[in-house]
Short mmCIF file of C-alpha atoms in Angstrom, two decimals:
data_model
loop_
_atom_site.label_atom_id
_atom_site.label_comp_id
_atom_site.label_asym_id
_atom_site.label_seq_id
_atom_site.Cartn_x
_atom_site.Cartn_y
_atom_site.Cartn_z
CA MET A 1 -3.33 -11.20 7.75
CA THR A 2 -3.66 -13.29 4.40
CA MET A 3 -5.26 -13.25 1.12
CA ASN A 4 -6.70 -16.07 -0.54
CA ALA A 5 -6.57 -16.27 -4.26
CA GLN A 6 -9.84 -15.01 -5.03
CA GLN A 7 -8.95 -11.82 -2.88
CA VAL A 8 -5.62 -11.47 -4.61
CA GLN A 9 -7.47 -11.81 -7.83
CA ARG A 10 -10.12 -8.79 -7.00
CA PHE A 11 -7.29 -6.54 -5.90
CA VAL A 12 -5.37 -7.14 -8.80
CA ARG A 13 -7.88 -6.45 -11.21
CA THR A 14 -9.14 -3.31 -9.42
CA TYR A 15 -5.62 -2.14 -9.32
CA LEU A 16 -5.44 -2.53 -13.31
CA GLU A 17 -8.65 -1.36 -14.13
CA ALA A 18 -8.03 1.98 -12.00
CA THR A 19 -4.52 2.75 -13.90
CA GLY A 20 -6.38 2.34 -16.95
CA CYS A 21 -5.03 -1.08 -18.19
CA SER A 22 -6.15 -2.81 -21.40
CA ILE A 23 -7.34 -6.23 -20.76
CA ILE A 24 -6.36 -8.46 -23.42
CA GLU A 25 -7.39 -11.79 -22.13
CA ARG A 26 -9.00 -13.16 -18.80
CA SER A 27 -10.17 -16.37 -17.33
CA PRO A 28 -10.88 -17.75 -13.48
CA HIS A 29 -7.48 -18.33 -13.01
CA HIS A 30 -5.43 -15.51 -14.71
CA VAL A 31 -5.41 -12.25 -16.57
CA THR A 32 -3.40 -10.81 -19.20
CA VAL A 33 -2.93 -7.05 -19.78
CA LYS A 34 -1.43 -4.13 -21.49
CA LEU A 35 0.06 -2.14 -18.88
CA SER A 36 -0.90 1.47 -18.82
CA PRO A 37 1.77 4.33 -18.67
CA GLU A 38 0.80 4.70 -14.91
CA ALA A 39 0.89 1.19 -13.99
CA ASP A 40 4.27 0.46 -16.54
CA LYS A 41 6.16 3.08 -14.83
CA ALA A 42 5.31 1.80 -11.57
CA LEU A 43 5.85 -1.90 -12.21
CA THR A 44 8.61 -2.61 -14.53
CA ASN A 45 11.23 -0.31 -13.12
CA ARG A 46 12.11 1.33 -16.61
CA PRO A 47 13.32 4.94 -15.67
CA TYR A 48 15.66 5.86 -17.96
CA TYR A 49 13.00 4.45 -20.99
CA TRP A 50 10.76 6.56 -19.46
CA GLY A 51 12.78 9.14 -18.86
CA TYR A 52 13.72 9.16 -22.94
CA VAL A 53 9.82 8.83 -23.91
CA GLU A 54 9.18 12.18 -21.52
CA ARG A 55 12.17 13.85 -23.42
CA THR A 56 11.97 13.11 -26.87
CA GLY A 57 7.92 12.69 -27.10
CA VAL A 58 8.34 9.44 -28.79
CA PRO A 59 5.06 7.30 -28.16
CA ALA A 60 5.50 5.20 -25.39
CA GLN A 61 5.63 1.60 -25.90
CA THR A 62 4.43 -0.46 -22.16
CA MET A 63 4.56 -3.97 -21.01
CA SER A 64 2.53 -6.62 -21.32
CA PHE A 65 2.07 -9.34 -18.52
CA THR A 66 0.22 -12.39 -17.72
CA PHE A 67 -0.67 -12.30 -14.20
CA ILE A 68 -1.77 -16.31 -12.78
CA PHE A 69 -3.61 -16.50 -9.57
CA ASP A 70 -3.95 -20.39 -9.63
CA GLY A 71 -0.69 -21.92 -10.98
CA GLU A 72 -1.83 -25.49 -10.97
CA ALA A 73 -5.37 -24.39 -13.05
CA TYR A 74 -4.18 -21.86 -15.29
CA ARG A 75 -1.58 -24.66 -16.39
CA THR A 76 -4.14 -27.41 -16.81
CA GLU A 77 -6.16 -25.32 -18.68
CA GLN A 78 -3.21 -24.52 -21.07
CA GLU A 79 -2.58 -27.92 -21.28
CA ARG A 80 -6.14 -28.74 -22.38
CA LEU A 81 -6.24 -26.42 -25.16
CA ALA A 82 -2.67 -26.80 -26.72
CA ALA A 83 -4.17 -30.44 -27.06
CA GLN A 84 -7.26 -29.15 -28.82
CA THR A 85 -5.57 -27.24 -30.92
CA PRO A 86 -2.98 -28.97 -33.62
CA PRO A 87 0.58 -27.07 -33.88
CA ALA A 88 0.81 -25.27 -37.23
CA SER A 89 3.94 -25.15 -39.08
CA GLU A 90 4.85 -22.74 -41.50
CA PRO A 91 6.21 -23.60 -45.20
CA GLY A 92 9.85 -24.45 -44.93
CA ASN A 93 10.19 -24.35 -41.33
CA ALA A 94 9.20 -28.04 -40.72
CA ALA A 95 12.35 -29.72 -42.13
CA GLN A 96 14.80 -26.98 -39.99
CA ASP A 97 12.34 -27.88 -36.74
CA GLN A 98 13.12 -31.56 -37.47
CA VAL A 99 16.59 -31.17 -37.19
CA MET A 100 17.06 -28.59 -34.33
CA GLY A 101 14.48 -31.31 -32.66
CA ARG A 102 17.45 -34.22 -33.64
CA TYR A 103 20.20 -32.39 -31.65
CA PHE A 104 18.07 -30.08 -29.15
CA GLY A 105 15.40 -32.05 -28.01
CA HIS A 106 12.19 -30.25 -28.28
CA VAL A 107 12.80 -26.54 -28.92
CA PRO A 108 9.92 -24.19 -27.82
CA THR A 109 8.71 -21.19 -29.37
CA LEU A 110 10.97 -18.24 -28.12
CA PRO A 111 8.83 -15.33 -26.86
CA GLN A 112 8.87 -11.77 -28.65
CA LEU A 113 11.54 -9.65 -27.12
CA GLY A 114 11.46 -6.18 -26.13
CA PRO A 115 7.88 -3.85 -25.28
CA GLY A 116 5.89 -6.57 -27.46
CA ARG A 117 6.75 -9.42 -24.88
CA ILE A 118 4.40 -11.06 -22.39
CA MET A 119 5.83 -11.84 -19.15
CA GLN A 120 3.98 -14.28 -16.88
CA GLU A 121 4.08 -13.82 -13.19
CA GLU A 122 2.19 -16.01 -10.62
CA LEU A 123 0.96 -13.66 -7.89
CA ARG A 124 0.11 -15.11 -4.26
CA TYR A 125 -0.09 -13.67 -1.19
CA GLY A 126 3.77 -12.68 -0.21
CA SER A 127 5.32 -12.76 -3.50
CA ARG A 128 7.41 -10.04 -4.87
CA ARG A 129 5.29 -8.77 -7.84
CA LEU A 130 1.97 -8.53 -5.68
CA HIS A 131 4.02 -6.73 -2.98
CA GLN A 132 5.26 -4.21 -5.74
CA ILE A 133 1.30 -4.06 -6.31
CA PHE A 134 0.47 -3.16 -2.77
CA GLU A 135 2.95 -0.59 -2.95
CA ALA A 136 2.00 0.96 -6.24
CA ALA A 137 -1.34 1.08 -5.21
CA ARG A 138 -0.56 2.60 -1.69
CA ASP A 139 1.50 5.21 -3.65
CA GLY A 140 -1.02 5.53 -6.18
CA GLY A 141 -3.78 6.81 -4.00
CA LYS A 142 -2.21 8.55 -1.45
CA TYR A 143 -4.25 11.93 -2.84
CA VAL A 144 -6.82 11.77 -4.58
CA TYR A 145 -9.35 14.02 -6.50
CA LEU A 146 -12.71 12.70 -6.58
CA PHE A 147 -16.37 13.72 -7.50
CA GLU A 148 -19.33 11.35 -7.19
CA GLN A 149 -20.93 10.41 -10.20
CA PRO A 150 -24.76 11.91 -10.49
CA ASP A 151 -27.32 9.26 -12.14
CA ALA A 152 -29.74 9.58 -15.47
CA ARG A 153 -32.10 12.00 -13.85
CA GLN A 154 -29.66 14.13 -12.17
CA LEU A 155 -27.88 14.58 -16.10
CA SER A 156 -30.98 15.66 -17.69
CA ALA A 157 -31.98 17.96 -15.01
CA ARG A 158 -32.47 21.49 -16.04
CA SER A 159 -30.86 23.34 -13.15
CA PRO A 160 -27.01 21.89 -12.44
CA VAL A 161 -26.61 19.50 -9.43
CA VAL A 162 -24.74 21.45 -6.73
CA TYR A 163 -22.06 19.41 -5.36
CA GLU A 164 -20.04 20.32 -2.12
CA ALA A 165 -15.87 19.77 -1.61
CA TRP A 166 -15.00 17.43 1.22
CA LEU A 167 -11.68 17.00 2.56
CA SER A 168 -11.02 13.54 3.79
CA VAL A 169 -7.52 12.09 5.53
CA CYS A 170 -7.22 8.61 6.82
CA TYR A 171 -5.22 8.51 9.90
CA LYS A 172 -3.01 5.91 11.61
CA ILE A 173 -2.63 6.08 15.30
CA GLU A 174 -0.30 3.87 17.10
CA PHE A 175 -0.42 3.52 20.65
CA ALA A 176 2.74 1.71 21.39
CA CYS A 177 5.56 0.47 24.54
CA ASP A 178 6.55 -3.04 24.73
CA LEU A 179 3.51 -4.01 23.48
CA LYS A 180 1.55 -2.30 20.08
CA ARG A 181 -2.13 -1.19 19.21
CA GLU A 182 -2.80 0.33 16.01
CA GLU A 183 -6.19 2.02 14.76
CA LEU A 184 -7.48 4.07 11.88
CA GLN A 185 -9.43 7.51 12.08
CA TRP A 186 -10.64 8.15 8.83
CA LEU A 187 -12.56 11.97 8.97
CA GLY A 188 -13.92 13.90 6.64
CA ILE A 189 -14.26 17.98 6.62
CA SER A 190 -16.48 20.09 4.51
CA LEU A 191 -15.00 23.09 2.84
CA LYS A 192 -18.02 24.92 2.33
CA SER A 193 -19.11 24.53 6.31
CA GLY A 194 -16.39 23.15 7.95
CA THR A 195 -18.72 20.00 9.71
CA ILE A 196 -16.41 17.48 10.52
CA VAL A 197 -17.36 13.82 9.89
CA ALA A 198 -15.88 10.48 11.90
CA ASP A 199 -16.03 7.16 9.82
CA PHE A 200 -16.03 9.36 6.76
CA GLY A 201 -15.07 6.03 4.81
CA THR A 202 -18.06 4.69 5.09
CA ILE A 203 -19.96 7.73 3.03
CA LEU A 204 -17.50 7.13 0.35
CA GLU A 205 -18.22 3.38 0.26
CA THR A 206 -21.83 3.94 -0.72
CA ARG A 207 -20.99 6.67 -3.41
CA GLN A 208 -19.72 6.06 -7.03
CA LEU A 209 -16.80 8.27 -7.41
CA SER A 210 -14.69 9.25 -10.66
CA PRO A 211 -11.65 11.76 -11.36
CA LEU A 212 -13.58 12.91 -14.48
CA LEU A 213 -16.44 15.61 -14.05
CA ALA A 214 -19.61 14.96 -15.39
CA GLY A 215 -21.84 17.45 -17.06
CA ASN A 216 -24.63 19.23 -15.59
CA MET A 217 -22.76 19.80 -12.31
CA HIS A 218 -21.69 22.51 -10.06
CA VAL A 219 -19.30 22.51 -7.39
CA GLN A 220 -20.21 25.34 -4.42
CA PRO A 221 -17.08 27.71 -3.74
CA ALA A 222 -14.83 26.59 -0.84
CA GLN A 223 -15.03 28.86 2.80
CA LEU A 224 -11.89 26.90 3.83
CA SER A 225 -8.55 26.53 2.84
CA VAL A 226 -6.82 23.30 2.74
CA SER A 227 -4.55 24.32 5.37
CA GLU A 228 -6.91 25.43 7.42
CA ALA A 229 -9.33 22.77 7.01
CA SER A 230 -6.57 20.35 7.82
CA ALA A 231 -5.53 22.21 11.00
CA SER A 232 -9.00 21.63 12.11
CA LEU A 233 -8.90 17.90 11.55
CA GLU A 234 -5.83 17.79 13.43
CA SER A 235 -7.43 19.57 16.58
CA TYR A 236 -10.46 17.35 16.23
CA LEU A 237 -7.99 14.24 16.33
CA THR A 238 -6.13 15.75 19.41
CA GLU A 239 -9.26 16.40 21.52
CA GLN A 240 -10.20 12.93 20.17
CA LEU A 241 -7.06 11.40 21.92
CA ARG A 242 -7.03 13.75 25.05
CA GLN A 243 -10.04 11.64 25.79
CA GLN A 244 -8.44 8.23 25.22
CA ASP A 245 -8.46 5.41 28.25
CA TYR A 246 -4.49 5.80 28.94
CA SER A 247 -4.42 3.24 32.03
CA TRP A 248 -2.00 1.11 29.53
CA ALA A 249 0.61 3.90 29.54
CA GLU A 250 0.47 3.37 33.22
CA GLN A 251 0.90 0.15 33.42
CA ALA A 252 3.91 0.43 30.74
CA LYS A 253 5.23 3.07 33.19
CA GLU A 254 5.34 0.63 35.89
CA ARG A 255 6.93 -2.04 33.86
CA LEU A 256 9.53 -0.01 32.71
CA ARG A 257 10.18 1.10 36.41
CA GLU A 258 10.27 -2.40 37.40
CA GLU A 259 13.37 -3.57 34.43
CA LEU A 260 15.25 -0.13 35.20
CA GLU A 261 15.47 -1.38 38.75
CA VAL A 262 16.69 -4.60 37.74
CA ILE A 263 18.97 -3.13 35.04
CA ASP A 264 20.28 -0.75 38.10
CA HIS A 265 20.74 -3.74 40.53
CA TYR A 266 22.61 -5.78 37.95
CA TYR A 267 25.41 -3.28 37.07
CA ASP A 268 25.73 -1.87 40.56
CA ASP A 269 27.18 -5.17 41.08
CA LEU A 270 29.44 -5.20 38.38
CA ILE A 271 30.82 -1.50 39.32
CA LYS A 272 31.58 -2.86 42.86
CA GLU A 273 33.39 -6.01 41.12
CA GLU A 274 35.22 -3.65 38.73
CA LYS A 275 36.20 -1.00 41.16
CA GLU A 276 39.99 -1.49 41.28
CA GLU A 277 40.26 -1.24 37.32
CA GLU A 278 39.12 1.81 36.14
CA ASP A 279 38.83 0.81 32.32
CA LYS A 280 36.67 -1.88 33.23
CA LYS A 281 34.70 0.33 35.32
CA GLU A 282 34.19 2.75 32.69
CA SER A 283 33.22 0.13 29.74
CA VAL A 284 30.50 -1.01 32.14
CA LEU A 285 28.90 2.45 33.05
CA GLU A 286 28.91 2.70 29.38
CA GLN A 287 26.87 -0.42 29.01
CA HIS A 288 24.39 0.57 31.50
CA GLN A 289 23.66 3.45 30.40
CA ALA A 290 23.15 1.87 26.43
CA ARG A 291 20.88 -0.54 28.50
CA ARG A 292 18.65 1.91 30.35
CA LYS A 293 18.48 3.65 26.74
CA GLU A 294 16.91 0.81 25.10
CA MET A 295 14.62 -0.16 27.82
CA VAL A 296 13.43 3.41 27.56
CA TRP A 297 13.16 3.17 23.99
CA GLN A 298 11.03 -0.11 24.30
CA TYR A 299 8.42 0.44 27.55
CA GLU A 300 7.84 4.26 27.34
CA PRO A 301 4.42 4.92 26.14
CA LYS A 302 3.45 7.00 22.77
CA ALA A 303 1.30 7.64 20.93
CA LEU A 304 2.01 8.06 17.11
CA VAL A 305 -0.23 9.73 14.46
CA SER A 306 0.66 9.59 10.50
CA ALA A 307 -1.67 10.60 7.68
CA ILE A 308 -1.85 7.62 5.09
CA ASN A 309 -3.84 9.00 2.50
CA CYS A 310 -6.17 12.22 2.06
CA GLY A 311 -8.17 13.59 -0.77
CA ILE A 312 -10.60 15.87 -1.98
CA PHE A 313 -14.45 14.46 -2.49
CA HIS A 314 -16.69 16.28 -4.53
CA LEU A 315 -20.22 14.80 -3.08
CA ARG A 316 -24.15 15.70 -3.56
#
């Protein structure tokens, strides 16, 4: 899997908007933002500063970044803009600039230090900063509580719009042996009726969701607790896994049997060669058992299930 510059840009902008960052400047090649507290905590690695802010209650000063998506195009554009704008010199600084330039050459303007400093990061697929944004988005989106937004007609209706709460969990299923296959199961269950819907993500893709509860909305009381609904989803997923075709597992067991036969034959010969030296024989036996365990770990078929993210969604 890879991402081109346009895909990286869409993802980063979506993350910045979702976390409430303030857009200062944008172009087809970059975006300059002042981070929100949430994004600053996730991206700037300043735990001591945020600990101080939370202890003292002082106003937080977040960092600003220029994220560049196409470095060559961005630099070309900056050079073009610089050529169109003559440099401005403050009174009294021209002579100082000439002296500094005589001894040290061109002296670039130093960036402002501290929270007001605008740092530049060139983002491309595989870069450290983009990986950090991926991790922040994943951690921030593990658990959500969202409401479907009503249209203007519903907001002006005389009676409130009734919403139904759903628990949704996205499961990752790994079928593993010496080969590996993964699939996602995105399930949803109504907390009112207990109805389970497979591929719940396709339903969410068509809805406009927000963490804010809009006016003229009424949420139906839940009949199932989150723990009861979660147990129902796990039972449903377990039954779905029972119905899978596990011929691949039988094939993996056969490959494991063949590998163990080869290993046993090899070490049996070694043990016969070392039959007169007890120390060496013991070492060969230990190697033999370690090699068998390694093969069992690699070839033994298994199905692993983990929850990637989940949320409560209030839908019409």
